[in-house]
CSV table of C-alpha atoms and ligand atoms in Angstrom, one decimal:
chain,number,residue,atom,x,y,z
Y,236,MET,CA,-16.4,24.1,2.0
Y,237,LYS,CA,-17.6,22.3,-1.0
Y,238,ALA,CA,-15.3,19.8,-2.7
Y,239,GLN,CA,-15.5,21.7,-5.9
Y,240,GLN,CA,-14.3,24.9,-4.2
Y,241,ILE,CA,-11.5,23.2,-2.4
Y,242,VAL,CA,-10.2,21.6,-5.6
Y,243,LYS,CA,-10.4,25.0,-7.3
Y,244,GLU,CA,-8.4,26.7,-4.6
Y,245,GLN,CA,-5.8,23.9,-4.6
Y,246,ARG,CA,-5.4,24.2,-8.4
Y,247,ASP,CA,-4.9,27.9,-8.1
Y,248,PHE,CA,-2.3,27.3,-5.5
Y,249,PHE,CA,-0.6,24.7,-7.6
Y,250,TYR,CA,-0.5,27.1,-10.6
Y,251,SER,CA,1.1,29.7,-8.3
Y,252,LYS,CA,4.2,27.5,-8.6
Y,253,GLN,CA,4.9,27.7,-4.9
Y,254,THR,CA,5.0,23.9,-4.5
Y,255,LEU,CA,7.8,23.5,-7.1
Y,256,PRO,CA,11.0,24.5,-5.3
Y,257,TYR,CA,13.0,22.1,-3.3
Y,258,ALA,CA,13.0,24.5,-0.3
Y,259,PHE,CA,9.2,24.6,-0.1
Y,260,ARG,CA,8.8,20.8,-0.3
Y,261,LYS,CA,11.5,20.3,2.4
Y,262,GLU,CA,9.9,22.9,4.6
Y,263,GLN,CA,6.5,21.1,4.4
Y,264,LEU,CA,8.0,17.7,5.2
Y,265,LEU,CA,9.7,19.2,8.2
Y,266,ARG,CA,6.4,20.8,9.3
Y,267,LEU,CA,4.6,17.5,8.9
Y,268,ARG,CA,7.3,15.7,11.0
Y,269,LYS,CA,7.0,18.3,13.7
Y,270,SER,CA,3.2,18.0,13.8
Y,271,ILE,CA,3.4,14.2,14.0
Y,272,HIS,CA,5.7,14.4,17.0
Y,273,LYS,CA,3.3,16.9,18.6
Y,274,TYR,CA,0.2,14.7,18.0
Y,275,GLU,CA,1.9,11.4,18.7
Y,276,SER,CA,0.2,10.7,21.9
Y,277,GLU,CA,-3.2,11.8,20.6
Y,278,LEU,CA,-2.8,9.6,17.6
Y,279,LYS,CA,-1.9,6.7,19.8
Y,280,GLU,CA,-4.9,7.3,22.0
Y,281,ALA,CA,-7.2,7.5,19.0
Y,282,LEU,CA,-5.8,4.3,17.6
Y,283,TYR,CA,-6.4,2.6,20.9
Y,284,LYS,CA,-10.0,3.8,20.9
Y,285,ASP,CA,-10.6,2.7,17.3
Y,286,LEU,CA,-8.8,-0.6,17.2
Y,287,ASN,CA,-7.4,-1.3,20.7
Y,288,LYS,CA,-4.1,-0.8,19.1
Y,289,ASN,CA,-1.3,-0.9,21.7
Y,290,GLU,CA,1.2,1.9,21.9
Y,291,ALA,CA,4.1,-0.1,20.6
Y,292,GLU,CA,2.2,-1.3,17.5
Y,293,SER,CA,0.8,2.2,16.9
Y,294,PHE,CA,4.4,3.5,16.8
Y,295,PHE,CA,6.3,0.8,14.9
Y,296,ALA,CA,3.5,-0.1,12.4
Y,297,GLU,CA,2.0,3.4,11.9
Y,298,ILE,CA,3.5,6.6,13.2
Y,299,GLY,CA,7.2,5.4,13.0
Y,300,GLN,CA,6.7,4.2,9.5
Y,301,VAL,CA,5.5,7.7,8.4
Y,302,LEU,CA,8.5,9.3,10.2
Y,303,THR,CA,10.9,7.0,8.4
Y,304,GLU,CA,9.3,7.8,5.0
Y,305,ILE,CA,9.8,11.5,5.7
Y,306,THR,CA,13.4,11.0,6.8
Y,307,PHE,CA,14.1,8.9,3.6
Y,308,LEU,CA,12.6,11.5,1.3
Y,309,LEU,CA,14.2,14.4,3.0
Y,310,LYS,CA,17.6,12.7,2.5
Y,311,HIS,CA,17.0,11.8,-1.1
Y,312,LEU,CA,14.7,14.6,-2.3
Y,313,LYS,CA,17.3,16.9,-3.9
Y,314,LYS,CA,18.6,14.0,-6.0
Y,315,LEU,CA,15.2,12.7,-6.9
Y,316,MET,CA,14.1,16.1,-8.1
Y,317,LYS,CA,17.0,16.4,-10.6
Y,318,ASN,CA,16.6,15.8,-14.3
Y,319,LYS,CA,18.2,12.6,-15.4
Y,320,ARG,CA,20.3,12.6,-18.5
Y,321,VAL,CA,19.8,9.8,-20.9
Y,322,LYS,CA,21.5,9.0,-24.2
Y,323,SER,CA,20.4,10.6,-27.4
Y,324,HIS,CA,20.1,8.8,-30.7
Y,325,PHE,CA,22.8,9.7,-33.1
Y,326,THR,CA,20.1,10.7,-35.6
Y,327,ASP,CA,19.2,13.5,-33.3
Y,328,PHE,CA,22.7,14.9,-33.2
Y,329,PRO,CA,23.4,17.5,-31.8
Y,330,ALA,CA,21.0,17.1,-28.9
Y,331,LYS,CA,20.8,16.2,-25.2
Y,332,SER,CA,18.0,14.1,-23.7
Y,333,TYR,CA,16.7,13.9,-20.2
Y,334,THR,CA,13.8,12.9,-18.0
Y,335,SER,CA,12.4,15.5,-15.8
Y,336,PRO,CA,10.0,14.8,-12.8
Y,337,HIS,CA,7.1,17.2,-12.4
Y,338,PRO,CA,4.2,17.1,-9.9
Y,339,TYR,CA,0.8,16.0,-11.2
Y,340,GLY,CA,-0.9,18.9,-9.5
Y,341,VAL,CA,-4.0,18.4,-7.4
Y,342,THR,CA,-4.0,14.9,-5.9
Y,343,LEU,CA,-6.6,13.0,-3.9
Y,344,ILE,CA,-5.7,10.4,-1.2
Y,345,ILE,CA,-8.5,8.1,0.0
Y,346,SER,CA,-7.5,5.9,3.0
Y,347,PRO,CA,-9.0,3.0,4.9
Y,348,TRP,CA,-9.6,2.4,8.6
Y,349,ASN,CA,-7.1,-0.4,9.5
Y,350,TYR,CA,-3.8,1.6,9.5
Y,351,PRO,CA,-5.4,5.0,9.4
Y,352,VAL,CA,-2.3,7.0,10.3
Y,353,LEU,CA,0.1,5.2,8.0
Y,354,LEU,CA,-2.2,4.9,5.0
Y,355,THR,CA,-3.2,8.6,5.2
Y,356,LEU,CA,0.1,10.3,6.0
Y,357,GLY,CA,2.3,7.8,4.2
Y,358,PRO,CA,1.1,8.6,0.8
Y,359,LEU,CA,0.9,12.3,1.8
Y,360,VAL,CA,4.7,12.3,2.3
Y,361,GLY,CA,5.1,11.2,-1.3
Y,362,ALA,CA,2.6,13.8,-2.6
Y,363,ILE,CA,4.3,16.6,-0.8
Y,364,ALA,CA,7.8,15.5,-1.7
Y,365,SER,CA,6.8,15.5,-5.4
Y,366,GLY,CA,5.3,19.0,-5.2
Y,367,ASN,CA,1.6,18.3,-5.4
Y,368,THR,CA,-1.3,19.7,-3.4
Y,369,THR,CA,-3.5,17.2,-1.7
Y,370,VAL,CA,-7.1,16.5,-0.7
Y,371,ILE,CA,-7.3,13.8,1.9
Y,372,LYS,CA,-10.4,11.7,2.4
Y,373,PRO,CA,-9.8,9.5,5.5
Y,374,SER,CA,-12.0,6.6,6.6
Y,375,GLU,CA,-15.3,7.5,8.3
Y,376,ILE,CA,-15.0,4.2,10.3
Y,377,SER,CA,-11.9,4.9,12.3
Y,378,THR,CA,-13.6,8.0,13.6
Y,379,HIS,CA,-11.2,8.9,16.5
Y,380,THR,CA,-8.1,8.7,14.4
Y,381,THR,CA,-9.8,10.6,11.5
Y,382,ASP,CA,-10.6,13.5,13.9
Y,383,VAL,CA,-7.1,13.8,15.1
Y,384,LEU,CA,-5.7,13.6,11.6
Y,385,GLU,CA,-8.1,16.4,10.6
Y,386,ARG,CA,-6.8,18.6,13.4
Y,387,LEU,CA,-3.2,17.8,12.7
Y,388,ILE,CA,-3.6,18.7,9.0
Y,389,GLN,CA,-5.6,21.8,9.7
Y,390,GLU,CA,-2.9,23.1,12.1
Y,391,THR,CA,0.0,22.2,9.8
Y,392,PHE,CA,-1.0,23.3,6.3
Y,393,GLU,CA,-3.1,25.9,4.5
Y,394,PRO,CA,-6.2,24.2,3.0
Y,395,SER,CA,-5.2,25.4,-0.4
Y,396,PHE,CA,-2.1,23.1,0.0
Y,397,VAL,CA,-3.3,20.1,2.0
Y,398,THR,CA,-6.8,19.6,3.5
Y,399,VAL,CA,-9.1,16.9,4.9
Y,400,ILE,CA,-12.6,16.2,3.7
Y,401,LYS,CA,-14.4,13.9,6.1
Y,402,GLY,CA,-17.3,11.6,5.2
Y,403,GLY,CA,-18.6,8.3,4.0
Y,404,VAL,CA,-19.8,6.9,0.7
Y,405,LYS,CA,-21.8,10.0,-0.4
Y,406,GLU,CA,-19.1,12.5,0.5
Y,407,THR,CA,-16.3,10.4,-1.1
Y,408,GLN,CA,-18.3,10.1,-4.3
Y,409,GLU,CA,-18.9,13.8,-4.4
Y,410,VAL,CA,-15.1,14.3,-4.0
Y,411,LEU,CA,-14.5,11.8,-6.7
Y,412,ASP,CA,-16.7,13.7,-9.1
Y,413,GLN,CA,-14.1,16.5,-9.1
Y,414,LYS,CA,-11.3,16.6,-11.6
Y,415,PHE,CA,-8.1,15.6,-9.8
Y,416,ASP,CA,-4.7,15.2,-11.5
Y,417,PHE,CA,-3.8,12.1,-9.6
Y,418,ILE,CA,-5.7,9.7,-7.2
Y,419,PHE,CA,-4.1,7.5,-4.7
Y,420,PHE,CA,-6.7,5.0,-3.2
Y,421,THR,CA,-6.1,2.4,-0.5
Y,422,GLY,CA,-9.0,0.1,0.3
Y,423,SER,CA,-11.1,-2.8,-0.9
Y,424,GLY,CA,-11.3,-4.0,-4.5
Y,425,ASN,CA,-15.0,-3.3,-4.8
Y,426,VAL,CA,-14.5,0.4,-3.9
Y,427,GLY,CA,-11.3,0.4,-6.0
Y,428,LYS,CA,-13.5,-0.3,-9.0
Y,429,ILE,CA,-15.8,2.6,-8.2
Y,430,VAL,CA,-12.8,4.9,-7.8
Y,431,MET,CA,-11.3,3.7,-11.2
Y,432,GLU,CA,-14.6,4.3,-12.9
Y,433,LYS,CA,-14.9,7.8,-11.5
Y,434,ALA,CA,-11.3,8.5,-12.4
Y,435,SER,CA,-11.9,7.4,-16.0
Y,436,LYS,CA,-14.4,10.3,-16.5
Y,437,HIS,CA,-11.5,12.7,-16.3
Y,438,LEU,CA,-8.8,10.3,-17.5
Y,439,THR,CA,-7.1,10.8,-14.1
Y,440,PRO,CA,-4.2,8.5,-13.4
Y,441,ILE,CA,-4.6,6.4,-10.3
Y,442,VAL,CA,-2.8,4.1,-7.9
Y,443,LEU,CA,-5.0,1.4,-6.3
Y,444,GLU,CA,-3.6,-0.2,-3.1
Y,445,LEU,CA,-6.1,-3.0,-2.6
Y,446,GLY,CA,-6.3,-6.2,-0.6
Y,447,GLY,CA,-7.0,-9.9,-1.1
Y,448,LYS,CA,-6.2,-13.3,0.2
Y,449,SER,CA,-2.4,-13.4,0.9
Y,450,PRO,CA,-1.2,-17.0,1.1
Y,451,VAL,CA,1.6,-18.5,3.1
Y,452,ILE,CA,3.3,-21.7,2.0
Y,453,VAL,CA,5.1,-23.8,4.6
Y,454,ASP,CA,7.0,-26.6,2.9
Y,455,LYS,CA,8.5,-29.6,4.6
Y,456,THR,CA,12.0,-28.1,4.7
Y,457,ALA,CA,10.8,-25.0,6.7
Y,458,ASN,CA,12.3,-24.1,10.0
Y,459,ILE,CA,9.0,-24.9,11.8
Y,460,GLN,CA,9.7,-23.1,15.0
Y,461,VAL,CA,10.7,-19.8,13.4
Y,462,SER,CA,8.0,-20.1,10.7
Y,463,ALA,CA,5.3,-20.5,13.4
Y,464,LYS,CA,6.6,-17.4,15.3
Y,465,ARG,CA,6.8,-15.2,12.3
Y,466,ILE,CA,3.4,-16.3,10.9
Y,467,ALA,CA,1.8,-15.8,14.4
Y,468,PHE,CA,3.3,-12.3,14.5
Y,469,GLY,CA,2.1,-11.3,11.0
Y,470,LYS,CA,-1.4,-12.8,11.3
Y,471,HIS,CA,-2.3,-11.2,14.6
Y,472,LEU,CA,-0.9,-7.7,14.3
Y,473,ASN,CA,-3.9,-5.4,14.5
Y,474,ALA,CA,-6.0,-8.6,15.2
Y,475,GLY,CA,-5.5,-9.7,11.6
Y,476,GLN,CA,-6.9,-6.5,10.1
Y,477,THR,CA,-3.9,-5.9,7.8
Y,478,CYS,CA,-3.9,-5.9,4.0
Y,479,ILE,CA,-0.8,-8.0,3.9
Y,480,ALA,CA,-1.6,-10.3,6.8
Y,481,PRO,CA,-1.2,-14.0,6.1
Y,482,ASP,CA,-4.8,-14.9,5.0
Y,483,HIS,CA,-4.5,-18.7,4.9
Y,484,LEU,CA,-1.7,-21.3,5.1
Y,485,TYR,CA,-0.7,-24.1,2.8
Y,486,VAL,CA,1.2,-26.5,5.0
Y,487,HIS,CA,3.0,-29.7,3.8
Y,488,LYS,CA,1.1,-32.7,5.2
Y,489,ASP,CA,4.2,-34.3,6.7
Y,490,ILE,CA,4.8,-31.4,9.1
Y,491,LYS,CA,1.3,-30.1,9.6
Y,492,GLU,CA,0.7,-31.5,13.1
Y,493,GLU,CA,4.0,-30.4,14.4
Y,494,PHE,CA,3.6,-26.9,12.8
Y,495,ILE,CA,0.2,-26.4,14.4
Y,496,GLN,CA,1.6,-27.2,17.8
Y,497,HIS,CA,4.4,-24.6,17.3
Y,498,LEU,CA,1.8,-22.1,16.0
Y,499,GLN,CA,-0.3,-22.4,19.2
Y,500,LYS,CA,2.8,-22.0,21.3
Y,501,ALA,CA,3.9,-19.0,19.4
Y,502,ILE,CA,0.4,-17.4,19.8
Y,503,GLU,CA,0.5,-18.0,23.5
Y,504,GLU,CA,4.0,-16.5,23.8
Y,505,LEU,CA,2.6,-13.4,22.1
Y,506,TYR,CA,-0.7,-13.0,24.0
Y,507,GLY,CA,-0.8,-15.6,26.8
Y,508,ASP,CA,-3.4,-18.3,27.1
Y,509,ASN,CA,-6.3,-15.9,27.2
Y,510,PRO,CA,-5.5,-13.6,24.2
Y,511,ILE,CA,-8.9,-11.8,24.5
Y,512,ALA,CA,-7.7,-10.3,27.9
Y,513,SER,CA,-4.3,-9.3,26.5
Y,514,LYS,CA,-3.7,-5.6,26.3
Y,515,ASP,CA,-1.6,-6.2,23.2
Y,516,PHE,CA,-4.3,-7.9,21.2
Y,517,GLY,CA,-6.5,-5.7,19.1
Y,518,LYS,CA,-10.3,-5.5,18.7
Y,519,ILE,CA,-12.4,-5.8,15.6
Y,520,ILE,CA,-13.2,-2.3,14.2
Y,521,ASN,CA,-17.0,-2.5,14.2
Y,522,GLN,CA,-20.0,-4.7,14.7
Y,523,LYS,CA,-20.4,-5.4,11.0
Y,524,HIS,CA,-16.9,-6.8,10.6
Y,525,TYR,CA,-17.2,-8.6,14.0
Y,526,ASP,CA,-20.4,-10.4,12.9
Y,527,ARG,CA,-18.9,-11.2,9.5
Y,528,LEU,CA,-15.9,-12.8,11.1
Y,529,ILE,CA,-17.9,-14.8,13.6
Y,530,ASN,CA,-20.0,-16.1,10.7
Y,531,LEU,CA,-16.8,-17.3,9.0
Y,532,ILE,CA,-15.9,-19.6,11.9
Y,533,ASP,CA,-17.1,-23.1,11.3
Y,534,GLN,CA,-16.8,-24.6,14.8
Y,535,ASP,CA,-16.4,-28.1,13.3
Y,536,THR,CA,-13.1,-27.0,11.8
Y,537,VAL,CA,-11.6,-25.2,14.9
Y,538,VAL,CA,-8.5,-26.8,16.3
Y,539,TYR,CA,-7.4,-23.8,18.4
Y,540,GLY,CA,-9.1,-20.7,19.8
Y,541,GLY,CA,-12.6,-20.0,18.6
Y,542,PHE,CA,-13.4,-17.8,21.6
Y,543,LYS,CA,-15.0,-14.3,21.4
Y,544,ASP,CA,-16.1,-11.5,23.6
Y,545,ASP,CA,-19.1,-9.6,22.2
Y,546,GLN,CA,-18.7,-6.8,24.6
Y,547,LEU,CA,-15.0,-6.1,23.8
Y,548,ARG,CA,-15.6,-7.0,20.1
Y,549,LYS,CA,-12.6,-9.3,20.3
Y,550,ILE,CA,-12.0,-12.7,18.6
Y,551,ALA,CA,-9.2,-14.9,20.0
Y,552,PRO,CA,-6.6,-16.2,17.5
Y,553,THR,CA,-8.4,-19.1,15.9
Y,554,ILE,CA,-6.9,-21.9,13.8
Y,555,VAL,CA,-9.2,-23.8,11.5
Y,556,ASP,CA,-7.9,-27.0,9.9
Y,557,ASN,CA,-8.7,-29.4,7.0
Y,558,ILE,CA,-9.9,-26.4,4.9
Y,559,THR,CA,-10.4,-26.6,1.2
Y,560,HIS,CA,-11.0,-23.8,-1.3
Y,561,ASP,CA,-14.7,-24.7,-1.2
Y,562,HIS,CA,-15.2,-23.5,2.4
Y,563,ALA,CA,-16.9,-20.1,3.0
Y,564,ILE,CA,-13.7,-18.8,4.7
Y,565,MET,CA,-11.9,-19.2,1.4
Y,566,GLN,CA,-14.4,-17.1,-0.5
Y,567,GLU,CA,-13.4,-13.6,0.8
Y,568,GLU,CA,-10.5,-11.7,2.4
Y,569,ILE,CA,-10.6,-12.8,6.1
Y,570,PHE,CA,-9.2,-9.6,7.6
Y,571,GLY,CA,-9.3,-10.9,11.1
Y,572,PRO,CA,-7.6,-13.4,13.5
Y,573,ILE,CA,-8.8,-16.6,11.9
Y,574,LEU,CA,-6.2,-18.8,10.2
Y,575,PRO,CA,-7.3,-21.6,7.8
Y,576,ILE,CA,-4.9,-24.4,7.1
Y,577,ILE,CA,-4.9,-26.3,3.9
Y,578,SER,CA,-2.5,-29.2,3.6
Y,579,PHE,CA,-0.6,-30.1,0.5
Y,580,GLU,CA,1.7,-32.9,-0.9
Y,581,ASN,CA,3.5,-31.2,-3.7
Y,582,VAL,CA,4.2,-27.5,-4.3
Y,583,GLU,CA,2.9,-27.6,-7.9
Y,584,GLU,CA,-0.7,-28.0,-6.6
Y,585,VAL,CA,-0.2,-25.0,-4.4
Y,586,ILE,CA,1.2,-22.9,-7.3
Y,587,ALA,CA,-1.8,-24.0,-9.4
Y,588,LEU,CA,-4.3,-22.9,-6.7
Y,589,ILE,CA,-2.6,-19.6,-6.2
Y,590,ASN,CA,-2.6,-18.8,-9.9
Y,591,GLU,CA,-6.3,-19.9,-10.3
Y,592,ASN,CA,-7.3,-17.4,-7.7
Y,593,PRO,CA,-7.1,-13.5,-7.7
Y,594,SER,CA,-3.5,-12.3,-7.6
Y,595,PRO,CA,-2.7,-11.7,-3.9
Y,596,LEU,CA,-1.1,-8.5,-2.5
Y,597,ALA,CA,1.5,-10.6,-0.6
Y,598,LEU,CA,2.8,-14.1,-0.7
Y,599,TYR,CA,5.0,-15.7,1.9
Y,600,ILE,CA,7.2,-18.8,1.5
Y,601,PHE,CA,8.7,-20.7,4.4
Y,602,SER,CA,11.2,-23.1,3.0
Y,603,GLU,CA,14.9,-23.9,3.3
Y,604,SER,CA,14.9,-25.2,-0.2
Y,605,LYS,CA,16.3,-22.7,-2.8
Y,606,GLN,CA,14.6,-24.8,-5.5
Y,607,VAL,CA,11.2,-24.5,-3.9
Y,608,GLN,CA,11.7,-20.8,-3.2
Y,609,ASN,CA,12.7,-20.1,-6.8
Y,610,GLN,CA,9.9,-22.2,-8.2
Y,611,ILE,CA,7.2,-20.3,-6.3
Y,612,ILE,CA,8.7,-16.9,-7.0
Y,613,GLN,CA,9.0,-17.6,-10.7
Y,614,GLN,CA,5.6,-19.2,-11.2
Y,615,CYS,CA,3.2,-17.2,-9.0
Y,616,THR,CA,1.8,-13.7,-9.7
Y,617,PHE,CA,1.6,-11.5,-6.5
Y,618,GLY,CA,2.3,-8.0,-5.4
Y,619,GLY,CA,5.3,-8.6,-3.1
Y,620,GLY,CA,6.3,-10.7,-0.2
Y,621,CYS,CA,8.9,-12.5,1.9
Y,622,ILE,CA,10.9,-15.7,2.0
Y,623,ASN,CA,11.0,-17.0,5.6
Y,624,ASP,CA,9.1,-14.0,7.1
Y,625,THR,CA,5.8,-12.2,6.9
Y,626,MET,CA,4.9,-8.5,6.4
Y,627,VAL,CA,8.3,-7.0,6.9
Y,628,HIS,CA,8.8,-6.2,3.2
Y,629,VAL,CA,6.3,-3.4,3.7
Y,630,SER,CA,8.5,-1.4,6.0
Y,631,SER,CA,11.5,-1.2,3.7
Y,632,ASP,CA,12.1,2.2,2.0
Y,633,TYR,CA,14.0,0.4,-0.7
Y,634,LEU,CA,11.2,-2.0,-1.8
Y,635,PRO,CA,8.3,-0.5,-3.8
Y,636,PHE,CA,5.1,-1.6,-2.3
Y,637,GLY,CA,1.9,-2.5,-4.2
Y,638,GLY,CA,-0.4,-5.1,-5.7
Y,639,VAL,CA,-0.9,-6.6,-9.1
Y,640,GLY,CA,-4.2,-7.6,-10.9
Y,641,GLU,CA,-7.0,-7.8,-8.3
Y,642,SER,CA,-4.7,-6.6,-5.5
Y,643,GLY,CA,-4.1,-3.3,-7.1
Y,644,MET,CA,-1.8,-1.3,-9.4
Y,645,GLY,CA,1.1,1.1,-8.8
Y,646,THR,CA,3.6,1.2,-6.0
Y,647,TYR,CA,5.0,3.6,-3.3
Y,648,HIS,CA,7.4,3.8,-0.4
Y,649,GLY,CA,10.8,5.6,-0.4
Y,650,LYS,CA,11.9,6.4,-3.9
Y,651,ALA,CA,8.8,4.8,-5.4
Y,652,SER,CA,6.6,7.3,-3.6
Y,653,PHE,CA,8.3,10.2,-5.3
Y,654,GLN,CA,8.2,8.5,-8.6
Y,655,THR,CA,4.5,7.6,-8.2
Y,656,PHE,CA,3.4,11.2,-7.4
Y,657,SER,CA,5.5,12.6,-10.3
Y,658,HIS,CA,5.1,12.6,-14.0
Y,659,TYR,CA,8.4,12.1,-15.8
Y,660,ARG,CA,8.6,14.3,-18.8
Y,661,SER,CA,10.9,13.1,-21.5
Y,662,ILE,CA,12.7,16.0,-23.1
Y,663,LEU,CA,14.9,16.1,-26.1
Y,664,HIS,CA,16.8,19.4,-26.3
Y,665,LYS,CA,18.0,20.0,-29.8
Y,666,SER,CA,20.6,22.4,-31.0
Y,667,THR,CA,19.6,24.8,-33.9
Y,668,LYS,CA,23.1,24.8,-35.2
Y,669,VAL,CA,22.7,21.8,-37.5
Y,670,ASP,CA,19.5,21.1,-39.4
Y,671,LEU,CA,19.7,18.0,-41.6
Y,672,LYS,CA,17.5,18.3,-44.7
Y,673,VAL,CA,17.0,14.5,-45.0
Y,674,ARG,CA,13.8,14.5,-42.8
Y,675,TYR,CA,12.0,17.1,-44.7
Y,676,ALA,CA,9.8,16.7,-47.8
Y,677,PRO,CA,10.0,16.6,-50.7
Y,678,TYR,CA,11.4,13.1,-50.5
Y,679,ASN,CA,13.4,11.3,-53.2
Y,680,LYS,CA,15.2,8.0,-53.7
Y,681,GLN,CA,18.4,9.4,-52.1
Y,682,LYS,CA,16.6,10.6,-48.9
Y,683,GLU,CA,14.7,7.3,-48.6
Y,684,LYS,CA,18.0,5.4,-48.3
Y,685,VAL,CA,18.8,7.1,-44.9
Y,686,PRO,CA,15.9,5.7,-42.8
Y,687,LYS,CA,16.6,2.3,-44.4
Y,688,MET,CA,20.1,2.5,-43.1
Y,689,VAL,CA,19.4,3.6,-39.6
Y,690,LEU,CA,16.0,2.2,-38.7
Y,691,LYS,CA,16.4,-1.5,-38.1
L,107,NAD,P1,-13.1,0.4,1.8
L,107,NAD,O1,-12.8,0.2,0.4
L,107,NAD,O2,-14.4,0.1,2.3
L,107,NAD,O3,-12.9,2.0,2.2
L,107,NAD,C1,-11.8,2.7,1.8
L,107,NAD,C2,-12.1,4.2,1.6
L,107,NAD,O4,-13.1,4.3,0.5
L,107,NAD,C3,-12.7,4.9,2.8
L,107,NAD,O5,-12.2,6.2,2.9
L,107,NAD,C4,-14.2,4.9,2.5
L,107,NAD,O6,-14.8,6.1,3.0
L,107,NAD,C5,-14.3,5.0,1.0
L,107,NAD,N1,-15.5,4.3,0.4
L,107,NAD,C6,-16.1,3.2,0.9
L,107,NAD,N2,-17.1,2.9,0.2
L,107,NAD,C7,-17.1,3.8,-0.9
L,107,NAD,C8,-18.0,3.9,-2.0
L,107,NAD,N3,-19.0,3.2,-2.3
L,107,NAD,N4,-17.6,5.0,-2.9
L,107,NAD,C9,-16.6,5.8,-2.7
L,107,NAD,N5,-15.8,5.7,-1.6
L,107,NAD,C10,-16.1,4.7,-0.7
L,107,NAD,O7,-11.9,-0.3,2.6
L,107,NAD,P2,-11.8,-0.4,4.2
L,107,NAD,O8,-12.8,-1.4,4.7
L,107,NAD,O9,-11.6,0.9,4.8
L,107,NAD,O10,-10.3,-1.1,4.3
L,107,NAD,C11,-10.2,-2.5,4.2
L,107,NAD,C12,-9.7,-2.9,2.8
L,107,NAD,O11,-8.6,-2.1,2.4
L,107,NAD,C13,-9.2,-4.4,2.7
L,107,NAD,O12,-9.6,-4.9,1.5
L,107,NAD,C14,-7.7,-4.2,2.8
L,107,NAD,O13,-7.0,-5.3,2.3
L,107,NAD,C15,-7.5,-3.0,2.0
L,107,NAD,N6,-6.2,-2.4,2.3
L,107,NAD,C16,-5.2,-2.3,1.4
L,107,NAD,C17,-4.0,-1.8,1.8
L,107,NAD,C18,-2.8,-1.7,0.8
L,107,NAD,O14,-1.9,-1.0,1.2
L,107,NAD,N7,-2.9,-2.4,-0.3
L,107,NAD,C19,-3.8,-1.3,3.1
L,107,NAD,C20,-4.9,-1.4,4.0
L,107,NAD,C21,-6.1,-1.9,3.6
């Protein structure tokens, strides 16, 4: 079916008002949950084929996260859907005022290949909870997972409510030519710009969940052993192909050597001394990204790893040292298991470097000094992050997730997902019992006195 026809059918369905009641939304979330359970092993198999993602990771970083989002919104949906009373100005007396969430209507979700289940079904949970219909355009690169997602959606929902349109650039652009009421895009900044331009034709509101180079700062007060472990975990999940993975490290020069030793140890604890052979270590999604990553490795800077297997499309965890912002590896989001280390002497120089560069999606601070932690949080612009950990902020229902500046706009997860997919109407409900004449023309000196008294 053509995109135009699908959008028309979804708009008709939205205007039928069936998506509005709490009971309908709850029922659809329950159906989605049931289907995810049914397709769990197929999704895991597909993730393994696309990314060599191991079963544990497929569950805790993808499928399980969607289930948690469903559980959270089922628990809080009734309350979130309620109108929220706010104060009324005394000049409006007698009146009551409230905000009232309402679905946007027909929404579009475009998702990437790196966490194809989470980043497709995660936003869908928010769209359904908020009472929208949804067209999903998953990535054409993670083909196996996209095929399973298509079947899962087809079996669970009527296409006039939720449907999948598959395809690459051409098909996505055709979809984007349609008028949607809301667009939720996850992907790269360059494509984000195209999406924003297309959305502007219809003045469609959008959320852009983009990427970038997320820095980690390890200062000299850091717990080196724990820092190394948590950084190794965050960097190598999905072989580094994670939007909030640590991209590069700023490590204080006094602890750098010791830190690198602990980092190597931590990597070997995770994947053994031959990570390429580890069943738990992912592969690079396709040849294009594999070649791009291999080209980013300057062998003169490698202090650990640097191995690859062209057949398996795997690159071993690789640490490159004595890096500056002039190196090629610092010119783009790495999105793979290569970790550059930049040493520093004082934290002010790091803050200046972070602020000179595009605002990152995530920032991680490893420090036992409250003063250093506060200084970085106060002075740097970034989407979100952790103190003394990596990545885990993304899995909290209580923390809205999203970027800022070049790393995106808008947030979701938990309550924020409901809010993002809803328009909040502000309503002032006035009584007709009293009708003060002072606001109506003709005006005179007496009437002019009133605004002067109240508007200040
Ligand atoms: P991408 O931007 O290439 O593709 C994302 C989606 O856009 C896909 O569905 C694709 O089909 C479509 N697309 C690609 N080119 C297009 C074009 N010219 N016109 C219209 N649509 C187009 O991103 P990707 O390579 O799939 O994913 C990696 C990027 O996504 C990284 O930058 C990563 O940081 C980012 N990302 C961000 C988050 C987040 O939550 N903020 C999560 C995961 C990935």
